[in-house]
PDB file of C-alpha atoms in Angstrom:
ATOM      1  CA  UNK A   1      69.584 -43.222 -34.797  1.00  0.00           C
ATOM      2  CA  UNK A   2      72.822 -41.231 -32.495  1.00  0.00           C
ATOM      3  CA  UNK A   3      75.662 -44.006 -32.080  1.00  0.00           C
ATOM      4  CA  UNK A   4      74.111 -42.796 -27.916  1.00  0.00           C
ATOM      5  CA  UNK A   5      70.758 -43.732 -29.244  1.00  0.00           C
ATOM      6  CA  UNK A   6      71.435 -47.063 -30.496  1.00  0.00           C
ATOM      7  CA  UNK A   7      73.791 -48.458 -27.602  1.00  0.00           C
ATOM      8  CA  UNK A   8      70.723 -47.392 -24.921  1.00  0.00           C
ATOM      9  CA  UNK A   9      68.056 -49.869 -27.615  1.00  0.00           C
ATOM     10  CA  UNK A  10      71.000 -53.045 -27.310  1.00  0.00           C
ATOM     11  CA  UNK A  11      71.474 -52.523 -23.570  1.00  0.00           C
ATOM     12  CA  UNK A  12      67.472 -52.199 -23.143  1.00  0.00           C
ATOM     13  CA  UNK A  13      67.262 -55.427 -25.209  1.00  0.00           C
ATOM     14  CA  UNK A  14      70.406 -57.866 -23.711  1.00  0.00           C
ATOM     15  CA  UNK A  15      68.637 -56.568 -19.882  1.00  0.00           C
ATOM     16  CA  UNK A  16      65.072 -57.682 -21.354  1.00  0.00           C
ATOM     17  CA  UNK A  17      66.708 -61.312 -22.915  1.00  0.00           C
ATOM     18  CA  UNK A  18      68.583 -61.777 -19.342  1.00  0.00           C
ATOM     19  CA  UNK A  19      65.340 -60.644 -17.475  1.00  0.00           C
ATOM     20  CA  UNK A  20      63.272 -63.562 -19.283  1.00  0.00           C
ATOM     21  CA  UNK A  21      66.559 -66.507 -19.220  1.00  0.00           C
ATOM     22  CA  UNK A  22      65.778 -65.288 -14.892  1.00  0.00           C
ATOM     23  CA  UNK A  23      62.131 -65.626 -15.098  1.00  0.00           C
ATOM     24  CA  UNK A  24      62.436 -69.329 -16.794  1.00  0.00           C
ATOM     25  CA  UNK A  25      65.059 -70.121 -13.687  1.00  0.00           C
ATOM     26  CA  UNK A  26      61.969 -69.121 -11.046  1.00  0.00           C
ATOM     27  CA  UNK A  27      59.759 -71.363 -12.691  1.00  0.00           C
ATOM     28  CA  UNK A  28      57.682 -68.062 -14.850  1.00  0.00           C
ATOM     29  CA  UNK A  29      58.254 -70.581 -17.213  1.00  0.00           C
ATOM     30  CA  UNK A  30      59.705 -70.275 -21.030  1.00  0.00           C
ATOM     31  CA  UNK A  31      59.419 -66.556 -23.156  1.00  0.00           C
ATOM     32  CA  UNK A  32      57.895 -68.063 -26.438  1.00  0.00           C
ATOM     33  CA  UNK A  33      57.418 -65.291 -29.135  1.00  0.00           C
ATOM     34  CA  UNK A  34      53.256 -65.967 -29.795  1.00  0.00           C
ATOM     35  CA  UNK A  35      52.963 -65.965 -25.928  1.00  0.00           C
ATOM     36  CA  UNK A  36      51.154 -62.709 -25.594  1.00  0.00           C
ATOM     37  CA  UNK A  37      48.721 -63.286 -28.988  1.00  0.00           C
ATOM     38  CA  UNK A  38      45.611 -64.290 -27.798  1.00  0.00           C
ATOM     39  CA  UNK A  39      46.067 -64.417 -23.636  1.00  0.00           C
ATOM     40  CA  UNK A  40      44.715 -59.885 -23.176  1.00  0.00           C
ATOM     41  CA  UNK A  41      44.242 -59.227 -20.746  1.00  0.00           C
ATOM     42  CA  UNK A  42      45.145 -61.306 -18.534  1.00  0.00           C
ATOM     43  CA  UNK A  43      49.131 -61.089 -19.754  1.00  0.00           C
ATOM     44  CA  UNK A  44      49.661 -57.625 -17.725  1.00  0.00           C
ATOM     45  CA  UNK A  45      48.897 -58.820 -14.505  1.00  0.00           C
ATOM     46  CA  UNK A  46      52.320 -60.860 -15.015  1.00  0.00           C
ATOM     47  CA  UNK A  47      55.919 -59.992 -16.011  1.00  0.00           C
ATOM     48  CA  UNK A  48      56.724 -58.569 -18.810  1.00  0.00           C
ATOM     49  CA  UNK A  49      53.291 -58.734 -20.525  1.00  0.00           C
ATOM     50  CA  UNK A  50      53.763 -62.834 -21.289  1.00  0.00           C
ATOM     51  CA  UNK A  51      51.491 -64.606 -20.054  1.00  0.00           C
ATOM     52  CA  UNK A  52      54.024 -67.806 -18.773  1.00  0.00           C
ATOM     53  CA  UNK A  53      53.773 -71.363 -20.743  1.00  0.00           C
ATOM     54  CA  UNK A  54      56.115 -73.927 -19.705  1.00  0.00           C
ATOM     55  CA  UNK A  55      55.270 -74.231 -16.818  1.00  0.00           C
ATOM     56  CA  UNK A  56      52.417 -74.832 -13.485  1.00  0.00           C
ATOM     57  CA  UNK A  57      49.052 -73.128 -13.632  1.00  0.00           C
ATOM     58  CA  UNK A  58      47.049 -74.333 -10.402  1.00  0.00           C
ATOM     59  CA  UNK A  59      43.043 -73.775 -10.426  1.00  0.00           C
ATOM     60  CA  UNK A  60      40.248 -73.920  -7.039  1.00  0.00           C
ATOM     61  CA  UNK A  61      36.202 -75.044  -7.195  1.00  0.00           C
ATOM     62  CA  UNK A  62      33.974 -75.528  -4.754  1.00  0.00           C
ATOM     63  CA  UNK A  63      30.844 -76.043  -6.821  1.00  0.00           C
ATOM     64  CA  UNK A  64      29.537 -77.896  -9.865  1.00  0.00           C
ATOM     65  CA  UNK A  65      29.143 -74.672 -11.785  1.00  0.00           C
ATOM     66  CA  UNK A  66      32.903 -72.780 -10.416  1.00  0.00           C
ATOM     67  CA  UNK A  67      34.090 -76.884 -11.694  1.00  0.00           C
ATOM     68  CA  UNK A  68      32.575 -76.230 -14.899  1.00  0.00           C
ATOM     69  CA  UNK A  69      33.158 -72.810 -15.717  1.00  0.00           C
ATOM     70  CA  UNK A  70      36.521 -73.388 -14.248  1.00  0.00           C
ATOM     71  CA  UNK A  71      36.785 -76.948 -17.041  1.00  0.00           C
ATOM     72  CA  UNK A  72      35.208 -73.921 -19.242  1.00  0.00           C
ATOM     73  CA  UNK A  73      38.105 -70.822 -19.032  1.00  0.00           C
ATOM     74  CA  UNK A  74      40.843 -74.072 -19.349  1.00  0.00           C
ATOM     75  CA  UNK A  75      39.228 -75.174 -22.727  1.00  0.00           C
ATOM     76  CA  UNK A  76      39.503 -71.388 -24.115  1.00  0.00           C
ATOM     77  CA  UNK A  77      43.883 -71.092 -22.652  1.00  0.00           C
ATOM     78  CA  UNK A  78      44.193 -75.110 -24.115  1.00  0.00           C
ATOM     79  CA  UNK A  79      42.322 -73.368 -27.302  1.00  0.00           C
ATOM     80  CA  UNK A  80      44.505 -70.226 -28.033  1.00  0.00           C
ATOM     81  CA  UNK A  81      47.901 -72.348 -26.552  1.00  0.00           C
ATOM     82  CA  UNK A  82      47.491 -75.486 -28.997  1.00  0.00           C
ATOM     83  CA  UNK A  83      46.690 -73.023 -32.046  1.00  0.00           C
ATOM     84  CA  UNK A  84      44.400 -76.002 -34.184  1.00  0.00           C
ATOM     85  CA  UNK A  85      47.537 -78.042 -34.889  1.00  0.00           C
ATOM     86  CA  UNK A  86      48.789 -78.692 -30.970  1.00  0.00           C
ATOM     87  CA  UNK A  87      48.030 -81.943 -28.795  1.00  0.00           C
ATOM     88  CA  UNK A  88      46.712 -82.360 -25.786  1.00  0.00           C
ATOM     89  CA  UNK A  89      45.707 -85.250 -22.823  1.00  0.00           C
ATOM     90  CA  UNK A  90      42.819 -83.911 -20.460  1.00  0.00           C
ATOM     91  CA  UNK A  91      43.022 -86.561 -17.576  1.00  0.00           C
ATOM     92  CA  UNK A  92      40.342 -87.533 -15.167  1.00  0.00           C
ATOM     93  CA  UNK A  93      38.249 -89.087 -13.026  1.00  0.00           C
ATOM     94  CA  UNK A  94      34.957 -89.645 -15.195  1.00  0.00           C
ATOM     95  CA  UNK A  95      34.483 -87.933 -18.606  1.00  0.00           C
ATOM     96  CA  UNK A  96      32.721 -84.920 -18.135  1.00  0.00           C
ATOM     97  CA  UNK A  97      33.521 -82.660 -21.548  1.00  0.00           C
ATOM     98  CA  UNK A  98      32.038 -83.042 -24.448  1.00  0.00           C
ATOM     99  CA  UNK A  99      33.954 -83.247 -27.444  1.00  0.00           C
ATOM    100  CA  UNK A 100      32.030 -81.842 -30.743  1.00  0.00           C
ATOM    101  CA  UNK A 101      31.324 -78.228 -27.842  1.00  0.00           C
ATOM    102  CA  UNK A 102      35.406 -78.431 -27.771  1.00  0.00           C
ATOM    103  CA  UNK A 103      35.138 -76.292 -31.553  1.00  0.00           C
ATOM    104  CA  UNK A 104      33.509 -73.589 -29.544  1.00  0.00           C
ATOM    105  CA  UNK A 105      37.299 -72.738 -28.254  1.00  0.00           C
ATOM    106  CA  UNK A 106      38.803 -72.766 -31.456  1.00  0.00           C
ATOM    107  CA  UNK A 107      40.041 -76.773 -29.815  1.00  0.00           C
ATOM    108  CA  UNK A 108      39.242 -79.433 -33.063  1.00  0.00           C
ATOM    109  CA  UNK A 109      38.340 -82.585 -31.330  1.00  0.00           C
ATOM    110  CA  UNK A 110      40.626 -85.527 -31.904  1.00  0.00           C
ATOM    111  CA  UNK A 111      43.544 -83.383 -30.824  1.00  0.00           C
ATOM    112  CA  UNK A 112      42.925 -83.909 -26.790  1.00  0.00           C
ATOM    113  CA  UNK A 113      42.774 -87.456 -26.195  1.00  0.00           C
ATOM    114  CA  UNK A 114      41.304 -87.877 -22.608  1.00  0.00           C
ATOM    115  CA  UNK A 115      42.241 -90.308 -20.115  1.00  0.00           C
ATOM    116  CA  UNK A 116      40.968 -91.198 -16.762  1.00  0.00           C
ATOM    117  CA  UNK A 117      41.418 -92.628 -13.969  1.00  0.00           C
ATOM    118  CA  UNK A 118      39.792 -94.223 -10.381  1.00  0.00           C
ATOM    119  CA  UNK A 119      42.317 -93.143  -8.314  1.00  0.00           C
ATOM    120  CA  UNK A 120      44.323 -89.905  -7.221  1.00  0.00           C
ATOM    121  CA  UNK A 121      48.133 -91.646  -8.040  1.00  0.00           C
ATOM    122  CA  UNK A 122      47.364 -93.824 -11.318  1.00  0.00           C
ATOM    123  CA  UNK A 123      46.494 -89.429 -12.132  1.00  0.00           C
ATOM    124  CA  UNK A 124      49.667 -87.868 -10.691  1.00  0.00           C
ATOM    125  CA  UNK A 125      51.195 -90.825 -12.400  1.00  0.00           C
ATOM    126  CA  UNK A 126      49.867 -90.240 -15.620  1.00  0.00           C
ATOM    127  CA  UNK A 127      49.964 -86.115 -15.594  1.00  0.00           C
ATOM    128  CA  UNK A 128      54.248 -86.454 -14.093  1.00  0.00           C
ATOM    129  CA  UNK A 129      54.250 -88.694 -16.838  1.00  0.00           C
ATOM    130  CA  UNK A 130      52.689 -87.071 -19.922  1.00  0.00           C
ATOM    131  CA  UNK A 131      54.338 -83.538 -18.751  1.00  0.00           C
ATOM    132  CA  UNK A 132      57.948 -85.048 -19.710  1.00  0.00           C
ATOM    133  CA  UNK A 133      56.681 -85.301 -23.117  1.00  0.00           C
ATOM    134  CA  UNK A 134      58.016 -82.672 -25.021  1.00  0.00           C
ATOM    135  CA  UNK A 135      54.760 -83.733 -28.271  1.00  0.00           C
ATOM    136  CA  UNK A 136      52.141 -82.735 -26.216  1.00  0.00           C
ATOM    137  CA  UNK A 137      51.733 -78.702 -26.318  1.00  0.00           C
ATOM    138  CA  UNK A 138      49.717 -79.058 -22.956  1.00  0.00           C
ATOM    139  CA  UNK A 139      48.669 -81.111 -20.326  1.00  0.00           C
ATOM    140  CA  UNK A 140      45.239 -80.950 -18.050  1.00  0.00           C
ATOM    141  CA  UNK A 141      45.051 -82.740 -15.720  1.00  0.00           C
ATOM    142  CA  UNK A 142      41.889 -82.180 -12.527  1.00  0.00           C
ATOM    143  CA  UNK A 143      42.887 -84.018  -9.417  1.00  0.00           C
ATOM    144  CA  UNK A 144      41.051 -83.266  -5.707  1.00  0.00           C
ATOM    145  CA  UNK A 145      44.650 -83.245  -3.328  1.00  0.00           C
ATOM    146  CA  UNK A 146      48.331 -82.412  -4.392  1.00  0.00           C
ATOM    147  CA  UNK A 147      51.241 -81.866  -1.697  1.00  0.00           C
ATOM    148  CA  UNK A 148      54.336 -80.009  -2.180  1.00  0.00           C
ATOM    149  CA  UNK A 149      56.077 -82.380  -3.284  1.00  0.00           C
ATOM    150  CA  UNK A 150      53.996 -82.810  -5.720  1.00  0.00           C
ATOM    151  CA  UNK A 151      53.783 -79.861  -7.264  1.00  0.00           C
ATOM    152  CA  UNK A 152      57.595 -79.628  -7.557  1.00  0.00           C
ATOM    153  CA  UNK A 153      58.326 -82.807  -9.184  1.00  0.00           C
ATOM    154  CA  UNK A 154      55.522 -81.831 -12.182  1.00  0.00           C
ATOM    155  CA  UNK A 155      57.561 -78.212 -12.020  1.00  0.00           C
ATOM    156  CA  UNK A 156      60.751 -79.603 -12.852  1.00  0.00           C
ATOM    157  CA  UNK A 157      59.098 -81.384 -15.468  1.00  0.00           C
ATOM    158  CA  UNK A 158      57.874 -78.979 -17.048  1.00  0.00           C
ATOM    159  CA  UNK A 159      60.608 -76.684 -16.376  1.00  0.00           C
ATOM    160  CA  UNK A 160      62.759 -79.314 -18.842  1.00  0.00           C
ATOM    161  CA  UNK A 161      60.063 -80.948 -21.029  1.00  0.00           C
ATOM    162  CA  UNK A 162      58.400 -76.880 -22.477  1.00  0.00           C
ATOM    163  CA  UNK A 163      55.122 -78.071 -22.160  1.00  0.00           C
ATOM    164  CA  UNK A 164      52.218 -76.371 -19.970  1.00  0.00           C
ATOM    165  CA  UNK A 165      50.297 -77.759 -17.502  1.00  0.00           C
ATOM    166  CA  UNK A 166      46.974 -76.801 -16.191  1.00  0.00           C
ATOM    167  CA  UNK A 167      46.011 -78.981 -12.731  1.00  0.00           C
ATOM    168  CA  UNK A 168      42.373 -78.315 -11.786  1.00  0.00           C
ATOM    169  CA  UNK A 169      41.286 -78.867  -8.496  1.00  0.00           C
ATOM    170  CA  UNK A 170      38.110 -79.566  -7.449  1.00  0.00           C
ATOM    171  CA  UNK A 171      36.894 -79.452  -4.164  1.00  0.00           C
ATOM    172  CA  UNK A 172      40.464 -80.137  -2.777  1.00  0.00           C
ATOM    173  CA  UNK A 173      40.490 -80.399   1.189  1.00  0.00           C
ATOM    174  CA  UNK A 174      42.497 -77.599   2.173  1.00  0.00           C
ATOM    175  CA  UNK A 175      44.718 -75.150  -0.545  1.00  0.00           C
ATOM    176  CA  UNK A 176      48.198 -76.171   0.668  1.00  0.00           C
ATOM    177  CA  UNK A 177      50.491 -74.095  -1.555  1.00  0.00           C
ATOM    178  CA  UNK A 178      52.181 -76.231  -4.599  1.00  0.00           C
ATOM    179  CA  UNK A 179      54.559 -75.359  -6.380  1.00  0.00           C
ATOM    180  CA  UNK A 180      53.153 -73.408  -9.405  1.00  0.00           C
ATOM    181  CA  UNK A 181      53.581 -70.285 -11.475  1.00  0.00           C
ATOM    182  CA  UNK A 182      50.181 -68.541 -10.660  1.00  0.00           C
ATOM    183  CA  UNK A 183      46.746 -69.580  -9.145  1.00  0.00           C
ATOM    184  CA  UNK A 184      43.123 -68.872 -10.217  1.00  0.00           C
ATOM    185  CA  UNK A 185      39.394 -68.620  -9.533  1.00  0.00           C
ATOM    186  CA  UNK A 186      36.707 -69.191 -11.822  1.00  0.00           C
ATOM    187  CA  UNK A 187      33.319 -68.445 -10.993  1.00  0.00           C
ATOM    188  CA  UNK A 188      30.090 -68.483 -13.408  1.00  0.00           C
ATOM    189  CA  UNK A 189      28.039 -64.945 -14.025  1.00  0.00           C
ATOM    190  CA  UNK A 190      24.720 -65.514 -16.587  1.00  0.00           C
ATOM    191  CA  UNK A 191      25.309 -65.586 -20.038  1.00  0.00           C
ATOM    192  CA  UNK A 192      25.049 -62.494 -22.979  1.00  0.00           C
ATOM    193  CA  UNK A 193      22.992 -63.183 -25.046  1.00  0.00           C
ATOM    194  CA  UNK A 194      23.405 -62.616 -29.224  1.00  0.00           C
ATOM    195  CA  UNK A 195      21.678 -60.431 -31.263  1.00  0.00           C
ATOM    196  CA  UNK A 196      18.801 -60.463 -29.065  1.00  0.00           C
ATOM    197  CA  UNK A 197      18.123 -63.942 -28.813  1.00  0.00           C
ATOM    198  CA  UNK A 198      16.302 -66.284 -26.374  1.00  0.00           C
ATOM    199  CA  UNK A 199      18.433 -69.574 -24.821  1.00  0.00           C
ATOM    200  CA  UNK A 200      21.722 -69.845 -23.343  1.00  0.00           C
ATOM    201  CA  UNK A 201      24.210 -67.092 -24.824  1.00  0.00           C
ATOM    202  CA  UNK A 202      27.913 -66.880 -25.154  1.00  0.00           C
ATOM    203  CA  UNK A 203      30.238 -67.805 -21.662  1.00  0.00           C
ATOM    204  CA  UNK A 204      30.562 -65.200 -19.396  1.00  0.00           C
ATOM    205  CA  UNK A 205      33.200 -66.277 -16.071  1.00  0.00           C
ATOM    206  CA  UNK A 206      34.380 -63.711 -12.926  1.00  0.00           C
ATOM    207  CA  UNK A 207      38.395 -64.979 -13.842  1.00  0.00           C
ATOM    208  CA  UNK A 208      40.549 -64.530 -10.093  1.00  0.00           C
ATOM    209  CA  UNK A 209      43.924 -64.637 -10.672  1.00  0.00           C
ATOM    210  CA  UNK A 210      45.004 -64.762  -7.270  1.00  0.00           C
ATOM    211  CA  UNK A 211      48.134 -65.178  -7.248  1.00  0.00           C
ATOM    212  CA  UNK A 212      51.273 -65.126  -9.221  1.00  0.00           C
ATOM    213  CA  UNK A 213      54.921 -64.698  -8.700  1.00  0.00           C
ATOM    214  CA  UNK A 214      56.719 -61.787  -9.436  1.00  0.00           C
ATOM    215  CA  UNK A 215      53.100 -60.728 -10.638  1.00  0.00           C
ATOM    216  CA  UNK A 216      50.255 -59.012 -10.129  1.00  0.00           C
ATOM    217  CA  UNK A 217      47.576 -60.350  -8.880  1.00  0.00           C
ATOM    218  CA  UNK A 218      44.045 -59.283 -10.074  1.00  0.00           C
ATOM    219  CA  UNK A 219      40.291 -60.221 -11.292  1.00  0.00           C
ATOM    220  CA  UNK A 220      38.590 -60.142 -14.709  1.00  0.00           C
ATOM    221  CA  UNK A 221      34.786 -60.240 -15.458  1.00  0.00           C
ATOM    222  CA  UNK A 222      35.370 -62.297 -18.664  1.00  0.00           C
ATOM    223  CA  UNK A 223      33.251 -63.089 -21.720  1.00  0.00           C
ATOM    224  CA  UNK A 224      34.422 -65.668 -24.505  1.00  0.00           C
ATOM    225  CA  UNK A 225      32.875 -64.592 -27.986  1.00  0.00           C
ATOM    226  CA  UNK A 226      34.457 -64.832 -31.469  1.00  0.00           C
ATOM    227  CA  UNK A 227      37.028 -67.416 -29.929  1.00  0.00           C
ATOM    228  CA  UNK A 228      38.480 -63.816 -28.046  1.00  0.00           C
ATOM    229  CA  UNK A 229      38.673 -63.199 -24.926  1.00  0.00           C
ATOM    230  CA  UNK A 230      36.736 -59.651 -23.863  1.00  0.00           C
ATOM    231  CA  UNK A 231      36.063 -58.230 -20.480  1.00  0.00           C
ATOM    232  CA  UNK A 232      32.693 -56.962 -19.433  1.00  0.00           C
ATOM    233  CA  UNK A 233      31.261 -53.924 -19.778  1.00  0.00           C
ATOM    234  CA  UNK A 234      30.820 -52.226 -16.511  1.00  0.00           C
ATOM    235  CA  UNK A 235      27.050 -52.765 -16.738  1.00  0.00           C
ATOM    236  CA  UNK A 236      27.017 -56.122 -17.915  1.00  0.00           C
ATOM    237  CA  UNK A 237      29.517 -56.499 -15.491  1.00  0.00           C
ATOM    238  CA  UNK A 238      27.608 -55.717 -12.575  1.00  0.00           C
ATOM    239  CA  UNK A 239      24.701 -58.090 -13.224  1.00  0.00           C
ATOM    240  CA  UNK A 240      23.661 -60.388 -10.323  1.00  0.00           C
ATOM    241  CA  UNK A 241      25.673 -63.590 -10.457  1.00  0.00           C
ATOM    242  CA  UNK A 242      26.405 -66.949  -8.585  1.00  0.00           C
ATOM    243  CA  UNK A 243      28.106 -67.003  -4.958  1.00  0.00           C
ATOM    244  CA  UNK A 244      31.659 -70.058  -5.602  1.00  0.00           C
ATOM    245  CA  UNK A 245      30.852 -71.899  -2.159  1.00  0.00           C
ATOM    246  CA  UNK A 246      35.030 -71.140  -0.236  1.00  0.00           C
ATOM    247  CA  UNK A 247      36.383 -73.988   1.669  1.00  0.00           C
ATOM    248  CA  UNK A 248      38.982 -74.052   3.952  1.00  0.00           C
TER     249      UNK A 248
END
């Protein structure tokens, strides 16, 4: 390699590193080396083709089926993030997750701690304190309402700790702006049968990246298969699906 080419490569590496530092300062999360593995095809929508970790992701749902699909998708993302050895805290108002089923998403049930709170203020406090704890790989918080000032405190917490936060807002009164890197919506698609066998098949979702900072909003038709995200073929994606009720 010529000297000029080596200098050019070095400049590109420096520019890439500086951009990563700028992205982190803008709340786009940490650019961990393993962030590019396991998060395809979603990574392509984010700056540098890297799925942002150490930041906040917001999800909204309005129907029971959309809420269940959203929790399933969040669980799959968390499994990829934890890599089998991480630890997650899941905060919600009631028990909705069947713990043994977590293995389907690559998570051992004893790696997730469930906390149930009846009051929203208690849930917010628990989520904020958990996001400050570097022992957690991810924190999942279920709450209908979230103000901007409250979300900003959560964002500051993850910027300091590097913990990734997934916030699921089920049936919020309004889709107000919050301090998050990405806003998602997930709705169910008919499950994909395995080997033409009858009964429930593999989970399929329509995943919409509605808003992303410095990125490209996009949507995907996804099936969760063999512990991987896989895009549905065009013929499968055109099948009738449940319609998510939009509110607000």
